[in-house]
């Protein structure tokens, strides 16, 4: 087991089977498919960075690696995948058993190449903010300060763009002349790239080329026309974030009136379509993210998820199952198209959805996931889950953010194995190698993890939450995925050091502190005695240092977890019998309920639920399996 | 040659045309002489207009009958004694034929020209305003605009000035007690003569709340400026911005005056001005196929809240778009978008358009659009400052349907035109005007309204909707018989207009003309000189909804000779002008009338002579002038003709005649003349014999002012007038005032003419030997020109045609 963890630590890879089945039949018999879970950009300081380009097999284009068989005399290497023999090029001529290039060192199973020859000049990253304005003033002011903070954290050379939307989409010119300007697009229509080119004056003073692809400064657009909308962060501080009369400072609630019985007119789809078009026109193929900040459901134009009338509720899982969600199919289709466009352009969609109601994550999921975007779901733009997550994105590193763009992920495998599909925040570029995308495969891989916790999936969740959870599940590494499915519970007490305990109601005791990590939420739960001591303030008194330490320990652990995790989890600190305690109780196995015969141990707790306990469930399962 | 002493007819005129019997023109013509030698006609004896110099006092009714109004062009002071002022309403004939057959026989039209807000003479009594007593049945209050429904339900055959109010005040049961009065033996109220509302031809009522379809709206002025490449390069954008900026000060201050602005090229740029102490925000609407207004509020603001911001914006627009290279100009889409921005209130949309390449939508869409504008009470004025073809025929549909008009500056000159643009705009927004008007014309039983013509929108057959109506606009109403009248009975016409007061229509209007200040003023660097109309502002209750009722009652006759005797030449001619007929139709209309007169009214012995009815003796001359006018000439530019057609559709009688038959005066001898007291010298006959090579002449038609300079004008005169001794004066003329008497006089005269015409006049210099000189000469209507007849030849032609018809 620890072996696997080490492997994951070094290469970011973990496989369902660490022995490959010999035949197709064997593989079928395994039930759980042969698969690998890989975190491509797992931070690891021990990975060597090589200042030259990779050496590729001339047939299958796979890269020279420690598993290649090298003939040092003939200066030939054999590709381990297709067994093609390749000659080393001139600059490898001094190669010998004692003089190996780093990529052939057995311990360097993962290496990074840094090569300008292959990639050319790396263009600066682009951040296009797409901001919803259909919210109450309070939310807008939270969002304003978060955005201002985020933009100040951007590296100077990165390019910034700004779009707001409500009833209409407004693309703000950041590099304007005399007056602040914005282009206003109707919320009811998708906007194509061609329309953007045409309508936003990209051909000023020039005839539009009649043929060929027009996009970016390399292909016919002047740098000035692009810099109207995408400006280096260092130059747009005044326009965007200065305290007086900057665009962010002036952000206002969408001015169109909303009747009392209606939802705000919010054209999220049109805004994303404009944003994608704009990036496609200005910076195709170079790293760019659309960062969408959304405060409610889309009700206008393409991709809308619900009608404006408040008498019509937002779709639930039930509606989806019954097929009575009239907007759903269309909206998903719209976002699929959008994701295709973004993937084609090499751009990312990040989603920050903060609302009490659903905003349509279920529909937008596909666009975020396929472009490898980030998603954060919170109740309010004032909530720490949102604020801290946003800050985390931009804070992580000194100069370059820990965001990488426009990656291409190639998988090569030995001759007798074929790639069946890929699940995760990416999209297949559909080279012939890859047979296609198979949703089925996803469910099967996860089946290993989900073995007994299927109930988390739908029960008590909105489709948005379900989508959110499944997205996080699909993108996280194995350790975190497991936490998501089966939260970890650690007990702190004077009797023993921190120890994992069963996720069960019986874990609760008056003199214990419990630390629950369910990935999205971290709960610190003080048993009733501890809580009373804490209230009395013993921890601050002399002679009670041990108690102070006991209180401190789970807090520290929680901080560590929070620091490492993205999106930032919600931290709940609560006491036994307090109202917040429900965050813990909901996750525990209800072995002791108000119905059960066995009484809780002294200081314990009962859970008011009609759900069956794990024990009952297992009994039932065993009975079924035997039958 | 025989000179038969047969005069051309008619007893001495009682018609106030200023003709004395002695001047009755003779049309000597010998049937035996060769027609091809018209030189035998004495050119000095043929009829020509004679200016009336004295001021006439005109009482509208005398001795229980309608009096015959003086010529529209003369100066007169009206005393309303039962009929409305002829300035407000004129009929083509001052006696009404009893039957339709009689009218057909006469060959003359029966039409009214209504100019509801015409400027009064300063010495005239103002129109009296009354509160509407509560005598309108509440059953009609549900349809506020439908006061006219109520009115039309009443006895239509109202005699004399016993009009509407009489009807429901005197005869209906719901007369308020305090208003009740016994009737005299004649069926009239005994107090009718004491009560102005019962004895005046024109009265005005303040509408009660029940008559309002909605609360009074603010007066909205939305400016829409072309900023495409062409407009910027020619200076049209700068001229528009500076004109608007200066004209802003003429808008009434206060929360009820609201303004907004947008610019356009291939996209439409709105400006949110509601940013105190901050720059306006530009909002660009790029999708011109499907336009929309980007904000619901903040695009239109009370002028008091945004004046500074707006002025700054106007100043920066020419620079801001300085290097704009967009050649396209989305005129239609921009209008539509601006309309959407002011749809909820209605108001005036002032469009400054320049580029020649017009984008969608085209003609048919413009008509649909115009109807929608009118429906939402949006009036469009289009200022076309251009140097190329812009298809005025299509464009003019919009202003002509919404109560606006086209202003045309071609070829636009950044030197001379900004001053005119400014003055046009200024007059446009400061002249007396009303918004949200609806008008209906009714007449006595026996006649019915046939059609309306003018700058308005007609959605139902009986009413005319006018998003805006101003003092310059006239509406023509034609009638046809549906029954007979008794001889000597009276036929009444009544115009009822419900409108929202936009500004200063309120009485009293004391000395209106004297408050017209003409002054010279330093303006922008572009305009060295500018003439300013200043209308005194009266404190008015803004947004009052009023009903103006104008009544005219005329005697009916069975006598054809009476019809000719009481014909109103200027009104009839205006009718012909507005009919938009073809060249030959104009001539044949003229011939038909004269032939009818010849056949039924002239004595048998005069068979060999061309006989003209006294009242219509100038009809041939005017008809000839019309065939040579810009609008009918074949050699003109299409846009010039379309423009002409667009302005005549709403032109008033008093301006229609000079537009076709211009006034020419000599300028070089201005300081020498002593004969006359009036400022403007006696007009010269329009033939080249009057043009001397050493003379300087001024010809104006209310639109253009042409300054003609002969070949051998004394350099001193040139120096005095233009500041240069040679004829190197540019054609685009800026008339400066220099420090000498001649220059002062000329400026005085030109300013007086501007005042008379309520128009700044587009000045051009015409030089002999130059195409401009040829153009000037082509306007000398009595001259023979290529493809057209001289006045004498035309008379011969008319006579021959009549002769051949008679035989």
mmCIF file with all atom_site columns, N, CA and C in Angstrom, chain A residues 448-484:
data_model
loop_
_atom_site.group_PDB
_atom_site.id
_atom_site.type_symbol
_atom_site.label_atom_id
_atom_site.label_alt_id
_atom_site.label_comp_id
_atom_site.label_asym_id
_atom_site.label_entity_id
_atom_site.label_seq_id
_atom_site.pdbx_PDB_ins_code
_atom_site.Cartn_x
_atom_site.Cartn_y
_atom_site.Cartn_z
_atom_site.occupancy
_atom_site.B_iso_or_equiv
_atom_site.pdbx_formal_charge
_atom_site.auth_seq_id
_atom_site.auth_comp_id
_atom_site.auth_asym_id
_atom_site.auth_atom_id
_atom_site.pdbx_PDB_model_num
ATOM 1   N N  . UNK A 1 448 ? -14.793 1.514  -7.730  1.00 0.00 ? 448 UNK A N  1
ATOM 2   C CA . UNK A 1 448 ? -13.905 0.988  -6.698  1.00 0.00 ? 448 UNK A CA 1
ATOM 3   C C  . UNK A 1 448 ? -14.021 1.825  -5.442  1.00 0.00 ? 448 UNK A C  1
ATOM 4   N N  . UNK A 1 449 ? -14.036 3.126  -5.659  1.00 0.00 ? 449 UNK A N  1
ATOM 5   C CA . UNK A 1 449 ? -14.066 4.028  -4.516  1.00 0.00 ? 449 UNK A CA 1
ATOM 6   C C  . UNK A 1 449 ? -15.472 4.182  -3.965  1.00 0.00 ? 449 UNK A C  1
ATOM 7   N N  . UNK A 1 450 ? -16.404 4.139  -4.832  1.00 0.00 ? 450 UNK A N  1
ATOM 8   C CA . UNK A 1 450 ? -17.763 4.443  -4.435  1.00 0.00 ? 450 UNK A CA 1
ATOM 9   C C  . UNK A 1 450 ? -18.449 3.227  -3.865  1.00 0.00 ? 450 UNK A C  1
ATOM 10  N N  . UNK A 1 451 ? -17.694 2.126  -3.792  1.00 0.00 ? 451 UNK A N  1
ATOM 11  C CA . UNK A 1 451 ? -18.287 0.818  -3.500  1.00 0.00 ? 451 UNK A CA 1
ATOM 12  C C  . UNK A 1 451 ? -19.532 0.855  -2.616  1.00 0.00 ? 451 UNK A C  1
ATOM 13  N N  . UNK A 1 452 ? -19.453 1.489  -1.503  1.00 0.00 ? 452 UNK A N  1
ATOM 14  C CA . UNK A 1 452 ? -20.632 1.406  -0.653  1.00 0.00 ? 452 UNK A CA 1
ATOM 15  C C  . UNK A 1 452 ? -21.269 2.776  -0.356  1.00 0.00 ? 452 UNK A C  1
ATOM 16  N N  . UNK A 1 453 ? -20.812 3.784  -0.993  1.00 0.00 ? 453 UNK A N  1
ATOM 17  C CA . UNK A 1 453 ? -21.321 5.100  -0.603  1.00 0.00 ? 453 UNK A CA 1
ATOM 18  C C  . UNK A 1 453 ? -22.106 5.783  -1.727  1.00 0.00 ? 453 UNK A C  1
ATOM 19  N N  . UNK A 1 454 ? -22.812 4.996  -2.483  1.00 0.00 ? 454 UNK A N  1
ATOM 20  C CA . UNK A 1 454 ? -23.551 5.570  -3.597  1.00 0.00 ? 454 UNK A CA 1
ATOM 21  C C  . UNK A 1 454 ? -24.539 6.641  -3.152  1.00 0.00 ? 454 UNK A C  1
ATOM 22  N N  . UNK A 1 455 ? -24.947 6.511  -1.902  1.00 0.00 ? 455 UNK A N  1
ATOM 23  C CA . UNK A 1 455 ? -25.980 7.431  -1.430  1.00 0.00 ? 455 UNK A CA 1
ATOM 24  C C  . UNK A 1 455 ? -25.526 8.896  -1.435  1.00 0.00 ? 455 UNK A C  1
ATOM 25  N N  . UNK A 1 456 ? -24.233 9.119  -1.352  1.00 0.00 ? 456 UNK A N  1
ATOM 26  C CA . UNK A 1 456 ? -23.784 10.518 -1.354  1.00 0.00 ? 456 UNK A CA 1
ATOM 27  C C  . UNK A 1 456 ? -24.146 11.214 -2.650  1.00 0.00 ? 456 UNK A C  1
ATOM 28  N N  . UNK A 1 457 ? -24.281 10.418 -3.671  1.00 0.00 ? 457 UNK A N  1
ATOM 29  C CA . UNK A 1 457 ? -24.320 11.037 -4.986  1.00 0.00 ? 457 UNK A CA 1
ATOM 30  C C  . UNK A 1 457 ? -25.520 11.938 -5.181  1.00 0.00 ? 457 UNK A C  1
ATOM 31  N N  . UNK A 1 458 ? -26.652 11.421 -4.901  1.00 0.00 ? 458 UNK A N  1
ATOM 32  C CA . UNK A 1 458 ? -27.832 12.192 -5.242  1.00 0.00 ? 458 UNK A CA 1
ATOM 33  C C  . UNK A 1 458 ? -28.578 12.666 -4.017  1.00 0.00 ? 458 UNK A C  1
ATOM 34  N N  . UNK A 1 459 ? -28.485 11.842 -2.981  1.00 0.00 ? 459 UNK A N  1
ATOM 35  C CA . UNK A 1 459 ? -29.316 12.109 -1.833  1.00 0.00 ? 459 UNK A CA 1
ATOM 36  C C  . UNK A 1 459 ? -29.112 13.509 -1.275  1.00 0.00 ? 459 UNK A C  1
ATOM 37  N N  . UNK A 1 460 ? -30.205 14.238 -1.158  1.00 0.00 ? 460 UNK A N  1
ATOM 38  C CA . UNK A 1 460 ? -30.171 15.527 -0.495  1.00 0.00 ? 460 UNK A CA 1
ATOM 39  C C  . UNK A 1 460 ? -29.412 16.616 -1.256  1.00 0.00 ? 460 UNK A C  1
ATOM 40  N N  . UNK A 1 461 ? -29.014 16.337 -2.476  1.00 0.00 ? 461 UNK A N  1
ATOM 41  C CA . UNK A 1 461 ? -28.240 17.319 -3.213  1.00 0.00 ? 461 UNK A CA 1
ATOM 42  C C  . UNK A 1 461 ? -29.046 17.874 -4.369  1.00 0.00 ? 461 UNK A C  1
ATOM 43  N N  . UNK A 1 462 ? -28.675 19.084 -4.774  1.00 0.00 ? 462 UNK A N  1
ATOM 44  C CA . UNK A 1 462 ? -29.239 19.632 -5.989  1.00 0.00 ? 462 UNK A CA 1
ATOM 45  C C  . UNK A 1 462 ? -28.364 19.145 -7.141  1.00 0.00 ? 462 UNK A C  1
ATOM 46  N N  . UNK A 1 463 ? -28.862 19.186 -8.354  1.00 0.00 ? 463 UNK A N  1
ATOM 47  C CA . UNK A 1 463 ? -28.035 18.782 -9.491  1.00 0.00 ? 463 UNK A CA 1
ATOM 48  C C  . UNK A 1 463 ? -26.732 19.570 -9.566  1.00 0.00 ? 463 UNK A C  1
ATOM 49  N N  . UNK A 1 464 ? -26.787 20.844 -9.149  1.00 0.00 ? 464 UNK A N  1
ATOM 50  C CA . UNK A 1 464 ? -25.567 21.649 -9.166  1.00 0.00 ? 464 UNK A CA 1
ATOM 51  C C  . UNK A 1 464 ? -24.516 21.081 -8.235  1.00 0.00 ? 464 UNK A C  1
ATOM 52  N N  . UNK A 1 465 ? -24.950 20.727 -7.019  1.00 0.00 ? 465 UNK A N  1
ATOM 53  C CA . UNK A 1 465 ? -24.002 20.189 -6.051  1.00 0.00 ? 465 UNK A CA 1
ATOM 54  C C  . UNK A 1 465 ? -23.457 18.853 -6.536  1.00 0.00 ? 465 UNK A C  1
ATOM 55  N N  . UNK A 1 466 ? -24.353 18.053 -7.077  1.00 0.00 ? 466 UNK A N  1
ATOM 56  C CA . UNK A 1 466 ? -23.913 16.764 -7.593  1.00 0.00 ? 466 UNK A CA 1
ATOM 57  C C  . UNK A 1 466 ? -22.834 16.959 -8.642  1.00 0.00 ? 466 UNK A C  1
ATOM 58  N N  . UNK A 1 467 ? -23.105 17.905 -9.540  1.00 0.00 ? 467 UNK A N  1
ATOM 59  C CA . UNK A 1 467 ? -22.142 18.158 -10.612 1.00 0.00 ? 467 UNK A CA 1
ATOM 60  C C  . UNK A 1 467 ? -20.821 18.621 -10.031 1.00 0.00 ? 467 UNK A C  1
ATOM 61  N N  . UNK A 1 468 ? -20.923 19.474 -9.048  1.00 0.00 ? 468 UNK A N  1
ATOM 62  C CA . UNK A 1 468 ? -19.726 20.022 -8.412  1.00 0.00 ? 468 UNK A CA 1
ATOM 63  C C  . UNK A 1 468 ? -18.915 18.899 -7.771  1.00 0.00 ? 468 UNK A C  1
ATOM 64  N N  . UNK A 1 469 ? -19.610 18.070 -7.002  1.00 0.00 ? 469 UNK A N  1
ATOM 65  C CA . UNK A 1 469 ? -18.901 16.995 -6.315  1.00 0.00 ? 469 UNK A CA 1
ATOM 66  C C  . UNK A 1 469 ? -18.272 16.050 -7.320  1.00 0.00 ? 469 UNK A C  1
ATOM 67  N N  . UNK A 1 470 ? -19.022 15.724 -8.346  1.00 0.00 ? 470 UNK A N  1
ATOM 68  C CA . UNK A 1 470 ? -18.461 14.741 -9.271  1.00 0.00 ? 470 UNK A CA 1
ATOM 69  C C  . UNK A 1 470 ? -17.285 15.327 -10.034 1.00 0.00 ? 470 UNK A C  1
ATOM 70  N N  . UNK A 1 471 ? -17.334 16.637 -10.273 1.00 0.00 ? 471 UNK A N  1
ATOM 71  C CA . UNK A 1 471 ? -16.194 17.260 -10.937 1.00 0.00 ? 471 UNK A CA 1
ATOM 72  C C  . UNK A 1 471 ? -14.962 17.227 -10.056 1.00 0.00 ? 471 UNK A C  1
ATOM 73  N N  . UNK A 1 472 ? -15.159 17.528 -8.793  1.00 0.00 ? 472 UNK A N  1
ATOM 74  C CA . UNK A 1 472 ? -14.018 17.526 -7.906  1.00 0.00 ? 472 UNK A CA 1
ATOM 75  C C  . UNK A 1 472 ? -13.462 16.115 -7.777  1.00 0.00 ? 472 UNK A C  1
ATOM 76  N N  . UNK A 1 473 ? -14.383 15.155 -7.727  1.00 0.00 ? 473 UNK A N  1
ATOM 77  C CA . UNK A 1 473 ? -13.984 13.765 -7.614  1.00 0.00 ? 473 UNK A CA 1
ATOM 78  C C  . UNK A 1 473 ? -13.146 13.354 -8.817  1.00 0.00 ? 473 UNK A C  1
ATOM 79  N N  . UNK A 1 474 ? -13.552 13.844 -9.968  1.00 0.00 ? 474 UNK A N  1
ATOM 80  C CA . UNK A 1 474 ? -12.869 13.449 -11.184 1.00 0.00 ? 474 UNK A CA 1
ATOM 81  C C  . UNK A 1 474 ? -11.505 14.098 -11.350 1.00 0.00 ? 474 UNK A C  1
ATOM 82  N N  . UNK A 1 475 ? -11.288 15.189 -10.663 1.00 0.00 ? 475 UNK A N  1
ATOM 83  C CA . UNK A 1 475 ? -10.037 15.876 -10.899 1.00 0.00 ? 475 UNK A CA 1
ATOM 84  C C  . UNK A 1 475 ? -9.035  15.676 -9.776  1.00 0.00 ? 475 UNK A C  1
ATOM 85  N N  . UNK A 1 476 ? -9.501  15.180 -8.629  1.00 0.00 ? 476 UNK A N  1
ATOM 86  C CA . UNK A 1 476 ? -8.585  15.079 -7.512  1.00 0.00 ? 476 UNK A CA 1
ATOM 87  C C  . UNK A 1 476 ? -7.771  13.788 -7.576  1.00 0.00 ? 476 UNK A C  1
ATOM 88  N N  . UNK A 1 477 ? -6.670  13.771 -6.832  1.00 0.00 ? 477 UNK A N  1
ATOM 89  C CA . UNK A 1 477 ? -5.883  12.551 -6.750  1.00 0.00 ? 477 UNK A CA 1
ATOM 90  C C  . UNK A 1 477 ? -6.598  11.550 -5.846  1.00 0.00 ? 477 UNK A C  1
ATOM 91  N N  . UNK A 1 478 ? -6.041  10.369 -5.761  1.00 0.00 ? 478 UNK A N  1
ATOM 92  C CA . UNK A 1 478 ? -6.751  9.293  -5.085  1.00 0.00 ? 478 UNK A CA 1
ATOM 93  C C  . UNK A 1 478 ? -6.995  9.596  -3.604  1.00 0.00 ? 478 UNK A C  1
ATOM 94  N N  . UNK A 1 479 ? -5.958  10.147 -2.955  1.00 0.00 ? 479 UNK A N  1
ATOM 95  C CA . UNK A 1 479 ? -6.105  10.380 -1.529  1.00 0.00 ? 479 UNK A CA 1
ATOM 96  C C  . UNK A 1 479 ? -7.258  11.321 -1.236  1.00 0.00 ? 479 UNK A C  1
ATOM 97  N N  . UNK A 1 480 ? -7.316  12.417 -1.976  1.00 0.00 ? 480 UNK A N  1
ATOM 98  C CA . UNK A 1 480 ? -8.373  13.380 -1.737  1.00 0.00 ? 480 UNK A CA 1
ATOM 99  C C  . UNK A 1 480 ? -9.733  12.845 -2.167  1.00 0.00 ? 480 UNK A C  1
ATOM 100 N N  . UNK A 1 481 ? -9.730  12.070 -3.228  1.00 0.00 ? 481 UNK A N  1
ATOM 101 C CA . UNK A 1 481 ? -10.994 11.492 -3.681  1.00 0.00 ? 481 UNK A CA 1
ATOM 102 C C  . UNK A 1 481 ? -11.578 10.603 -2.609  1.00 0.00 ? 481 UNK A C  1
ATOM 103 N N  . UNK A 1 482 ? -10.698 9.873  -1.975  1.00 0.00 ? 482 UNK A N  1
ATOM 104 C CA . UNK A 1 482 ? -11.179 8.985  -0.922  1.00 0.00 ? 482 UNK A CA 1
ATOM 105 C C  . UNK A 1 482 ? -11.802 9.800  0.201   1.00 0.00 ? 482 UNK A C  1
ATOM 106 N N  . UNK A 1 483 ? -11.175 10.906 0.544   1.00 0.00 ? 483 UNK A N  1
ATOM 107 C CA . UNK A 1 483 ? -11.706 11.761 1.611   1.00 0.00 ? 483 UNK A CA 1
ATOM 108 C C  . UNK A 1 483 ? -13.101 12.249 1.231   1.00 0.00 ? 483 UNK A C  1
ATOM 109 N N  . UNK A 1 484 ? -13.253 12.586 -0.043  1.00 0.00 ? 484 UNK A N  1
ATOM 110 C CA . UNK A 1 484 ? -14.527 13.079 -0.513  1.00 0.00 ? 484 UNK A CA 1
ATOM 111 C C  . UNK A 1 484 ? -15.634 12.044 -0.296  1.00 0.00 ? 484 UNK A C  1
#
